[in-house]
Structures are given as C-alpha cells and as structure tokens.
Short mmCIF file of C-alpha atoms in Angstrom, two decimals:
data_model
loop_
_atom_site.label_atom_id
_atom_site.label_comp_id
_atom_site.label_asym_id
_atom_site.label_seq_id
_atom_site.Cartn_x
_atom_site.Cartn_y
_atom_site.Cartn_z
CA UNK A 1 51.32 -64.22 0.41
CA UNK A 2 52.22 -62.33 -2.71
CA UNK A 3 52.30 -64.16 -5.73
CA UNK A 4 55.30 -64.01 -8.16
CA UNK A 5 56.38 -65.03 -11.34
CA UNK A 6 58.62 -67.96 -11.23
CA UNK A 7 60.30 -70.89 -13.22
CA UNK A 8 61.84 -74.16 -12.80
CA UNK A 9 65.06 -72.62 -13.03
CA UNK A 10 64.26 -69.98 -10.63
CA UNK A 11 63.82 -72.82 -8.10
CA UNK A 12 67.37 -74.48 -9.20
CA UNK A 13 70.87 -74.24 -7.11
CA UNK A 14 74.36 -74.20 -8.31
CA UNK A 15 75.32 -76.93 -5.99
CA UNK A 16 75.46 -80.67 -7.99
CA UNK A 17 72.51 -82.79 -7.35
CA UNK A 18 74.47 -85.41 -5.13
CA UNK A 19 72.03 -88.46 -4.62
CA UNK A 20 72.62 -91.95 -5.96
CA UNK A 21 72.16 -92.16 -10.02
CA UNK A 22 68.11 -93.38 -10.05
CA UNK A 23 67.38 -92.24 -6.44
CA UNK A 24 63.82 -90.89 -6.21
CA UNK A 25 64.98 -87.94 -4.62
CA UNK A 26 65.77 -86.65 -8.10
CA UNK A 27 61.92 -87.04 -9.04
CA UNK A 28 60.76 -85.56 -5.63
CA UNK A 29 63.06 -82.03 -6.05
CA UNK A 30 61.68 -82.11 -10.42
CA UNK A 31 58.40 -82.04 -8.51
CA UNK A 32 58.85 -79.52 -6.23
CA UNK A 33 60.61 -77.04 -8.46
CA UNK A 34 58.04 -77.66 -11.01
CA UNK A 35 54.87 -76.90 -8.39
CA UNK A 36 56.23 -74.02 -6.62
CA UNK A 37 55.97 -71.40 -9.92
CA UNK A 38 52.19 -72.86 -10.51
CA UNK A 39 51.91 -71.74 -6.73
CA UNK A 40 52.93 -68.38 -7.37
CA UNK A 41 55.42 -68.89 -4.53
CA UNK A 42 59.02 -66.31 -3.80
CA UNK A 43 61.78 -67.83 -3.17
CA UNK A 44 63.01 -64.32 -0.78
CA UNK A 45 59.86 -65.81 1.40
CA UNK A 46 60.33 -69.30 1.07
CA UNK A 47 62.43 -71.85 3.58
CA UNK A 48 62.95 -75.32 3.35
CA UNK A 49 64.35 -77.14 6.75
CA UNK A 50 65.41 -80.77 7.30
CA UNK A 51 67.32 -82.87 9.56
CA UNK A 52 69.52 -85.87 8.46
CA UNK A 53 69.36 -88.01 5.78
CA UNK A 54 69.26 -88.41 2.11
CA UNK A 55 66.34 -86.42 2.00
CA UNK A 56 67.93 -83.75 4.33
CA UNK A 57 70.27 -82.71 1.65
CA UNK A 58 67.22 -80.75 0.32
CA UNK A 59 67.39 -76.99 1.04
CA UNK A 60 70.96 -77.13 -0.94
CA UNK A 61 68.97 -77.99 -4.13
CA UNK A 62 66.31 -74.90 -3.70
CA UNK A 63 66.84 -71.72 -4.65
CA UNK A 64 65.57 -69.98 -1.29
CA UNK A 65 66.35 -69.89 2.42
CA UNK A 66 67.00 -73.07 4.17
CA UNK A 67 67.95 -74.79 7.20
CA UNK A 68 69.64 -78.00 7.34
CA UNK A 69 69.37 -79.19 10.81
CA UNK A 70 70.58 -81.67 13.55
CA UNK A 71 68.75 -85.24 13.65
CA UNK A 72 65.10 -85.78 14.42
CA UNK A 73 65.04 -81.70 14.89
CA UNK A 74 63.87 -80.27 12.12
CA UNK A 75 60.29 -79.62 13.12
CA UNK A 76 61.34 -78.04 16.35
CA UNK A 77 63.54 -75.49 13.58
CA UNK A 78 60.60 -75.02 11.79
CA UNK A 79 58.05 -74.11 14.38
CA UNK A 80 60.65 -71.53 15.80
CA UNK A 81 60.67 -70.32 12.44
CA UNK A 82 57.35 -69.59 11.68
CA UNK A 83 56.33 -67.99 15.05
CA UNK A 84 59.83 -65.66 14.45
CA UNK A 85 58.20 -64.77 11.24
CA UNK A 86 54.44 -66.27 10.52
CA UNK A 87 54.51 -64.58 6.79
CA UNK A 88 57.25 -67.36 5.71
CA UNK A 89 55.79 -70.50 3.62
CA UNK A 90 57.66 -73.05 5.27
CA UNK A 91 58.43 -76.58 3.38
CA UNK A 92 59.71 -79.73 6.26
CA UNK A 93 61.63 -82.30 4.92
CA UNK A 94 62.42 -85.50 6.21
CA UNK A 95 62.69 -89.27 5.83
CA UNK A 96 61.06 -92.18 7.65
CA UNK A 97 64.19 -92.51 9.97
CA UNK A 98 64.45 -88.73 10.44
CA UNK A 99 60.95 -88.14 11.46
CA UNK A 100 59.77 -91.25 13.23
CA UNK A 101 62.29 -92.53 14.84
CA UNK A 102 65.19 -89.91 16.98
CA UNK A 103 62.41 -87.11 15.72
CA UNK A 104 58.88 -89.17 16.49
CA UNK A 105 58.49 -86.87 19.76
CA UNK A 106 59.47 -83.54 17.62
CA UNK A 107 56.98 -84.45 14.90
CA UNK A 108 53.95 -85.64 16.40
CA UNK A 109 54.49 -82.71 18.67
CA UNK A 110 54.28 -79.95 15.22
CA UNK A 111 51.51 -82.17 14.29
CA UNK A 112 49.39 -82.00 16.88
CA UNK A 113 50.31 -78.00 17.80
CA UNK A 114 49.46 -77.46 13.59
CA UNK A 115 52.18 -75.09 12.60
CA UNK A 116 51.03 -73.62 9.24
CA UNK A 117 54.03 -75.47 7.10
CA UNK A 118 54.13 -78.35 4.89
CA UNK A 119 55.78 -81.73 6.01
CA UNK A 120 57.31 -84.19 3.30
CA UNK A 121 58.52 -87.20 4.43
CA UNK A 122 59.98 -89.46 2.57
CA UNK A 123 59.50 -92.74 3.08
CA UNK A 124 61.97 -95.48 1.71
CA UNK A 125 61.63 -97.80 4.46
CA UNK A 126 65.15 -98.31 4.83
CA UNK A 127 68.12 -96.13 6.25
CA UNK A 128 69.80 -94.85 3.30
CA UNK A 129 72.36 -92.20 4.76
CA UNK A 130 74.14 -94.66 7.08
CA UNK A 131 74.04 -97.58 4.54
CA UNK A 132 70.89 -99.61 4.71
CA UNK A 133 70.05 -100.41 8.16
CA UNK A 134 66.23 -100.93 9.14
CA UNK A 135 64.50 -98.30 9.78
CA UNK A 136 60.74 -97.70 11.80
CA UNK A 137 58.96 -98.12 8.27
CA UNK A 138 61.04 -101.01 7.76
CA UNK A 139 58.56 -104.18 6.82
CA UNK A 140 58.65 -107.50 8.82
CA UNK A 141 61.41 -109.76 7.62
CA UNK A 142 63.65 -106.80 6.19
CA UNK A 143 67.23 -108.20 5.93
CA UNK A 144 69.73 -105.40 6.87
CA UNK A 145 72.81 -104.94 8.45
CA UNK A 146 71.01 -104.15 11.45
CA UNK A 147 68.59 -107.22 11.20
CA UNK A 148 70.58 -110.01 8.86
CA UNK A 149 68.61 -112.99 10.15
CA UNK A 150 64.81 -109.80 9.17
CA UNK A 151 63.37 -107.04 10.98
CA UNK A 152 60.69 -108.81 13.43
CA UNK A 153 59.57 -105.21 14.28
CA UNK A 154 55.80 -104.64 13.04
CA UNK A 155 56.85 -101.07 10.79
CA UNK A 156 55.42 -97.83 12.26
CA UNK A 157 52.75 -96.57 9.31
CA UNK A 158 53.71 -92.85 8.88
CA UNK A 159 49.79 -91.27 7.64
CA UNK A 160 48.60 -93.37 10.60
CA UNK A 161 51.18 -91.69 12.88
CA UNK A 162 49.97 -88.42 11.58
CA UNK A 163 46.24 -88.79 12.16
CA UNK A 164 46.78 -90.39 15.42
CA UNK A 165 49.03 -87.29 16.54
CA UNK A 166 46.05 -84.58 15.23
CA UNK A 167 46.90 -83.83 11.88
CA UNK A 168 44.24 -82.25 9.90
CA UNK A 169 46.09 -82.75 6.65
CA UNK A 170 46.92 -86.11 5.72
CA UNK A 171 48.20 -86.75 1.60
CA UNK A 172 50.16 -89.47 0.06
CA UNK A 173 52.02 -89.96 -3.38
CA UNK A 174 54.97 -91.48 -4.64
CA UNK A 175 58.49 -89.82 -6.29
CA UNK A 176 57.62 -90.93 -10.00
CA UNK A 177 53.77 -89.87 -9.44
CA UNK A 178 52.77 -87.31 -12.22
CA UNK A 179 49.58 -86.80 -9.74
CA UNK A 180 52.62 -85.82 -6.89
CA UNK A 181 52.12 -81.83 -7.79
CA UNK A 182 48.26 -82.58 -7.12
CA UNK A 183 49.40 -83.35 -3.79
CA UNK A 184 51.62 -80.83 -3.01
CA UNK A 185 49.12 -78.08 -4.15
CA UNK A 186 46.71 -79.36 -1.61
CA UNK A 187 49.05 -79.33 0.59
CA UNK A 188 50.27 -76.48 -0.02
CA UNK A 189 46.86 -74.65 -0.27
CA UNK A 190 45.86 -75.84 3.50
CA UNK A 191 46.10 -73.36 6.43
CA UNK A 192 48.21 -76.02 9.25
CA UNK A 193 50.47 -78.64 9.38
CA UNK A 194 49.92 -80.40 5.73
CA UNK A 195 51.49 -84.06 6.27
CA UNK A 196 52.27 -85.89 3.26
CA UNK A 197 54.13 -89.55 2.97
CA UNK A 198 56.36 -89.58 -0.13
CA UNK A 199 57.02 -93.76 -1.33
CA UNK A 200 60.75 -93.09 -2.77
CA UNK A 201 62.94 -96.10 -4.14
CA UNK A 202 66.13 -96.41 -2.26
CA UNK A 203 67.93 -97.47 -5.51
CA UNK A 204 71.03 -99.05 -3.59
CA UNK A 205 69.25 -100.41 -0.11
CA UNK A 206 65.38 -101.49 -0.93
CA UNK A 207 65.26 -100.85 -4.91
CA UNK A 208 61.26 -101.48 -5.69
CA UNK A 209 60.03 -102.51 -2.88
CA UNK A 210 56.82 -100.34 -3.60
CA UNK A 211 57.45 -101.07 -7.31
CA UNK A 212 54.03 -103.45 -6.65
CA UNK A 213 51.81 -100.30 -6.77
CA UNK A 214 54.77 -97.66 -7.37
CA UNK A 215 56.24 -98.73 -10.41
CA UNK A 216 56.76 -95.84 -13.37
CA UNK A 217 54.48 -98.45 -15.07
CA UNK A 218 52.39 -101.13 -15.24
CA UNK A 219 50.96 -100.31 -11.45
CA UNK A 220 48.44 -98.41 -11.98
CA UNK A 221 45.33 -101.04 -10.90
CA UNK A 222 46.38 -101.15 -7.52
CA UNK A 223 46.78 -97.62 -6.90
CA UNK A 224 43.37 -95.86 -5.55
CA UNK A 225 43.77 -91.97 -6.14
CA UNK A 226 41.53 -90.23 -3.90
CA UNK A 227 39.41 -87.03 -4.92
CA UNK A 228 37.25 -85.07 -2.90
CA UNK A 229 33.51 -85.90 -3.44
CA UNK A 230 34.63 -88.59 -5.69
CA UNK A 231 33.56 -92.45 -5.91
CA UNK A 232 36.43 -94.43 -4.54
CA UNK A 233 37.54 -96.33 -7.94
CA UNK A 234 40.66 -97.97 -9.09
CA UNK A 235 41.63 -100.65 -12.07
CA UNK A 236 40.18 -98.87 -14.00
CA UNK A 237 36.60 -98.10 -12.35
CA UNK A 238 36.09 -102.09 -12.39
CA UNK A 239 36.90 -101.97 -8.94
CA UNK A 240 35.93 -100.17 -5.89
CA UNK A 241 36.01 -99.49 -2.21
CA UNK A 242 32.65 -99.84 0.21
CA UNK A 243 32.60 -99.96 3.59
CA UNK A 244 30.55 -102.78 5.85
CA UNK A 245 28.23 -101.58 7.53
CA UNK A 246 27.98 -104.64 9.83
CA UNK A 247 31.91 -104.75 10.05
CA UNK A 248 32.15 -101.40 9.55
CA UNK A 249 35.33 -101.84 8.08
CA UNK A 250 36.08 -101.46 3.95
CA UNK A 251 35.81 -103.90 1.15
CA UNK A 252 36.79 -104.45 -2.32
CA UNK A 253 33.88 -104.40 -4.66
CA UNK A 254 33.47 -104.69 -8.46
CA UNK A 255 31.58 -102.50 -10.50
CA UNK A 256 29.25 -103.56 -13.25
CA UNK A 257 29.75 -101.10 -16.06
CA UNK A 258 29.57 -97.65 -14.75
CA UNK A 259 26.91 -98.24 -12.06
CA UNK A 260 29.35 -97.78 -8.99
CA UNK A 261 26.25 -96.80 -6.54
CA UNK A 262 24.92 -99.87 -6.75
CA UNK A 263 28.06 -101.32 -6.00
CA UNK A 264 28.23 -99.36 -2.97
CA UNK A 265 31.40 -97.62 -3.54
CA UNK A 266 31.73 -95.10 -1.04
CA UNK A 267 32.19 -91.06 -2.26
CA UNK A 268 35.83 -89.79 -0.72
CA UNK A 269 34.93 -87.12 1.78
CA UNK A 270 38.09 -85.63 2.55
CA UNK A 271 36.79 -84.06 6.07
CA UNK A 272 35.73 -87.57 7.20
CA UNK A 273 38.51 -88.69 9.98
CA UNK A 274 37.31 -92.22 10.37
CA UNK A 275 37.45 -92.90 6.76
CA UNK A 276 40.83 -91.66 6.38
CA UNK A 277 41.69 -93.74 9.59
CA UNK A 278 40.29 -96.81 7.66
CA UNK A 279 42.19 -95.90 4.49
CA UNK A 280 45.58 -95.50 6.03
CA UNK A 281 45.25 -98.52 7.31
CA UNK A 282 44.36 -100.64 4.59
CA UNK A 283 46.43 -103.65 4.41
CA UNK A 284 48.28 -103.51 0.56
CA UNK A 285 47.45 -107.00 -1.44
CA UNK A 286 44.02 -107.25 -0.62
CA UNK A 287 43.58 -104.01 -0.84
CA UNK A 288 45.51 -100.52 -3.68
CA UNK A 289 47.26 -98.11 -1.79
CA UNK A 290 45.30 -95.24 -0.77
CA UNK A 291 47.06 -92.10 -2.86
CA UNK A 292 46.48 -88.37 -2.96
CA UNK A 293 44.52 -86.29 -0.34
CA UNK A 294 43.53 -88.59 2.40
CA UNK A 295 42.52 -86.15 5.07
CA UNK A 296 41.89 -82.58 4.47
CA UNK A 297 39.94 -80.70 7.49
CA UNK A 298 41.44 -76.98 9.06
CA UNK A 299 41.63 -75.90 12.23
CA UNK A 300 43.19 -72.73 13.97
CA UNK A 301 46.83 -72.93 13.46
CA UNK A 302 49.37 -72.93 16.47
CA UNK A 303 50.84 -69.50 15.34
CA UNK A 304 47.87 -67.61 14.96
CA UNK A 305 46.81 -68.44 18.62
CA UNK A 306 50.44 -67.35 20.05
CA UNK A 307 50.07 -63.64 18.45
CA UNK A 308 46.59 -64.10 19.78
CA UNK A 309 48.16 -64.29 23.09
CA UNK A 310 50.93 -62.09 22.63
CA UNK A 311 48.68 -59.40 21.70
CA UNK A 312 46.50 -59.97 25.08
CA UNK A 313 49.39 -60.25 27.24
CA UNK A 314 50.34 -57.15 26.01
CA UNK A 315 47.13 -54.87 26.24
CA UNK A 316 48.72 -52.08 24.90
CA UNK A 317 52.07 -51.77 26.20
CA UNK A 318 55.21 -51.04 24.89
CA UNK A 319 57.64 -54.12 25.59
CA UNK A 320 60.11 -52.95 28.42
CA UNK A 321 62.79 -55.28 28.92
CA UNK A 322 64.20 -53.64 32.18
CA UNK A 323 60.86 -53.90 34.26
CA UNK A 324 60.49 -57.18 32.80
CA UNK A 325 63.95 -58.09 34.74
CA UNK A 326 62.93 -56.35 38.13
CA UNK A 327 59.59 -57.85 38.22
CA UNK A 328 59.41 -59.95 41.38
CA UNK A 329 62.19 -60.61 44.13
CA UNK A 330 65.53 -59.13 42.60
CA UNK A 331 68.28 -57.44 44.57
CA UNK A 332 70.94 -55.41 42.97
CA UNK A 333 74.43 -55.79 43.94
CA UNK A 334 76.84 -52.73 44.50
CA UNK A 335 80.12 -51.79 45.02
CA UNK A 336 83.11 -52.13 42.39
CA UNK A 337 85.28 -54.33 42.16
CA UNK A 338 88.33 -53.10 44.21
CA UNK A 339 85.42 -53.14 47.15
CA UNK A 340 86.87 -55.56 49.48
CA UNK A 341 84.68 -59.19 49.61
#
C-alpha cells in the first residue's frame, strides 16, 4: 500500500454525526480519523463495511468507500470484497448484536478463513438500535425490555469467541482510551483478520456499565495494558499478573518496589495462544481487564491462498468463458421460434 498524506479532516463526511449526544461512537470515529493519517492510509483505497446497528452507521462518517450492509452480513461483504480486489485496506464494523448474534456464523467463519481486514466490534452489551433489548454480551441479571424480571443467559465473551474461532489477532480497548490508536495501529499493521473488542457506553440503554475499569477517569488501577515483551503490571506497577504453575491458571500478585521478577509477574508474549486464552478470560473484580494487544501471531491469509489457486488452476490459460459453458454434458437447442413444438 502506498502511503499518503492525510488529515483528520481528510477522513471527515458532510453527513451530521447522528448518534445519541455522549454516545461512545463519537470517541471511536475521533479515533479512527485521527489513526488513519499516522497510517499513511488513502481514502480512494480504503472501505469501511458494516451491518446494522448504531455502530453500522459508520462508513457515512468516513471519507472513503463504504458498504453498509444487511444484518449479521457484513463479514460475508467484506471477504467478497477483498478477494474482488486484495489491494483494498478493508475496516469491519460491527456491534456485539451485529456480530455475535444473527452474524456469529458469518464472523467466526472470516475469522477462522483470516481475510486480511480489520474487525471492530463494538461492544455495549446492550441492543442500542432497536431500543435496549439484551443482547449476547448482555451480563447475567440485565433488566431489558426483552428480560424485565434479568437476562439469565451467561453473556457470550467476544475476544474469547475470536480465539476460539482461529483468530491470530486478538486486541481490546475502550471508546475514551487515549491508548485506542495503539490498538488500531497493531491492528492495522497485521497481515489477517485483526479482531479487536471496542467497550462503548450506550449512553441511553447501559450508561457505565464498564465505567468500573472504563471510566474517562479515576479507572485506571484496574485496567492491565498489555505490551509485547512487557511485565504484566497494573495500579501502578504495585500489582501484577503470574500464572500458577500448579493451577496453571493466573493470579494477582503485588510487587515490592520495582522487583516484579521476584514477584513472578509473567512478561506478555503476544504470540503465546494459551496466555491470551487465560487473559480473555479473566473474570473482572478479582482480576483488571486485559487491554491492548492480546494476541498477535500471522498466518497465510485466506486471499493470498485463493490467487494461489487461481493462478494453478489456470496454468497459463487465457480465461474462456464459452468452453467453460460446454465443458461436460450440454446439448444445444435449435430451431426458431415459429418452429412448431
């Protein structure tokens, strides 16, 4: 990809920003339109493609091509995309009912294929568009329209879902995050399907419900921001994660002064699956939320091995359409049409 010169305003529509006044949706497009110049990215080669939702009304907000798509379908959009034209940075955006629940098949599906495109789904736990009901990210005792008496559902965990359905890139941040860029970058900067959960406040229908580790302030000890080849520290570095051996399952630790080794604080290796397995699923309370690049470990993407095969089925040739049609048992009928039946 060619990189351009770009700006904020480069990145920004005509069309009014139509989200609920305090959405996080408004942080989450700031964010994007902010990282896409420092990726030296062109809008003529970029596409953003959703489905439904609030977060769907996306691609009317970027100044580029976009698709905005039918429910659940978005990833089956994109992955049509990219194979019609591999050279296209593609950008997926969804929400937690969008991509887990009519389009679960559709995204574990682009997941585990690894289309070369970045995936942000937003997770408010909560359906937003059709007025609050619960959604698959919905937590256990949600009151709703759909559930008044609380959701007994146990919620579906969206990075989990990812790494379970092959996803070599696994990230996490929230819509107020400064460190949110960080995340897209990495993203961004991976060759196959780059997942990333985005914690946004539904304002109107579950205002701060991550506002325990999310908040614009005042959250910051119970947020672990992962780095690559980093000790796992939060609060501050007076508090740590190390795994048990004997368990082998993670603990909280404190740290005495600087002297996190002894403390057995394990160093984040993004490229180490069970650890990120471990992570994801670290119950919040006992334990921060696990931010930033999770999971980070490339394979072959899907549309480099379907020119590898198009090029092999093709040993040569020049595409001919008609001998494709009389290949095999074909009969021709003719005769015009004042021929008698």
């Amino acid at each position: 990809m060619t990189k351009i010169e770009t700006t904020l305003k480069d990145w920004e529509t005509d069309q009014e920003v139509r989200w609920c006044p305090g959405c996080g949706d408004y942080a989450i497009l700031k964010a994007v339109q902010r990282t896409l110049p420092q990726l030296g990215a062109d809008p003529k080669n970029t596409v953003f493609i959703s489905g439904i939702g609030c977060s769907s009304r996306f691609p009317y907000y970027m100044e580029s091509y976009g698709f905005h798509t039918i429910h659940g379908r978005a990833p089956a959009v994109a992955t049509g995309t990219k194979l019609a034209n591999p050279d296209l940075d593609i950008w997926l955006v969804t929400g937690d009912g969008d991509g887990l629940s009519i389009g679960g098949n559709h995204m574990m599906h682009v997941l585990r294929r690894n289309v070369n495109m970045q995936i942000m789904l937003f997770n408010n736990e909560i359906y937003g568009l059709t007025k609050g009901q619960a959604s698959p990210t919905s937590r256990e005792g949600t009151k709703s329209p759909s559930t008044p008496i609380g959701s007994y559902d146990h919620p579906a965990r969206p990075a989990a879902f990812a790494l379970g359905s092959g996803a070599r890139f696994v990230g996490r941040g929230f819509d107020v995050s400064k460190n949110l860029p960080d995340v897209l970058k990495a993203a961004h900067a991976h060759q196959g399907a780059a997942f990333i959960e985005i914690f946004q406040n539904c304002i109107v229908y579950n205002k701060d419900v991550f506002h325990d580790f999310a908040a614009p302030k005042g959250a910051e000890d119970q947020q672990l921001w992962l780095e690559d080849g980093q000790p796992m520290l939060f609060a501050g570095g007076a508090k740590g994660i190390a795994l048990d051996r004997e368990k082998l399952s993670l603990e909280v630790v404190d740290v005495e002064g600087d002297d996190w080794e002894a403390a057995g604080v394990i160093v984040h290796d993004v490229t180490n699956r069970s650890i990120a397995h471990m992570l994801v699923e670290m119950p919040f309370g006992p334990f921060p939320m696990a931010l930033g690049v999770l999971y980070d470990d490339p394979r072959p993407t899907f549309e480099a091995a379907v020119a590898e095969e198009r090029s092999r089925a093709a040993k040569g040739k020049q595409p001919n359409l008609a001998a494709l049609l009389a290949k095999g048992q074909t009969w021709t009928v003719s005769g015009t049409a004042q021929d008698p039946v």
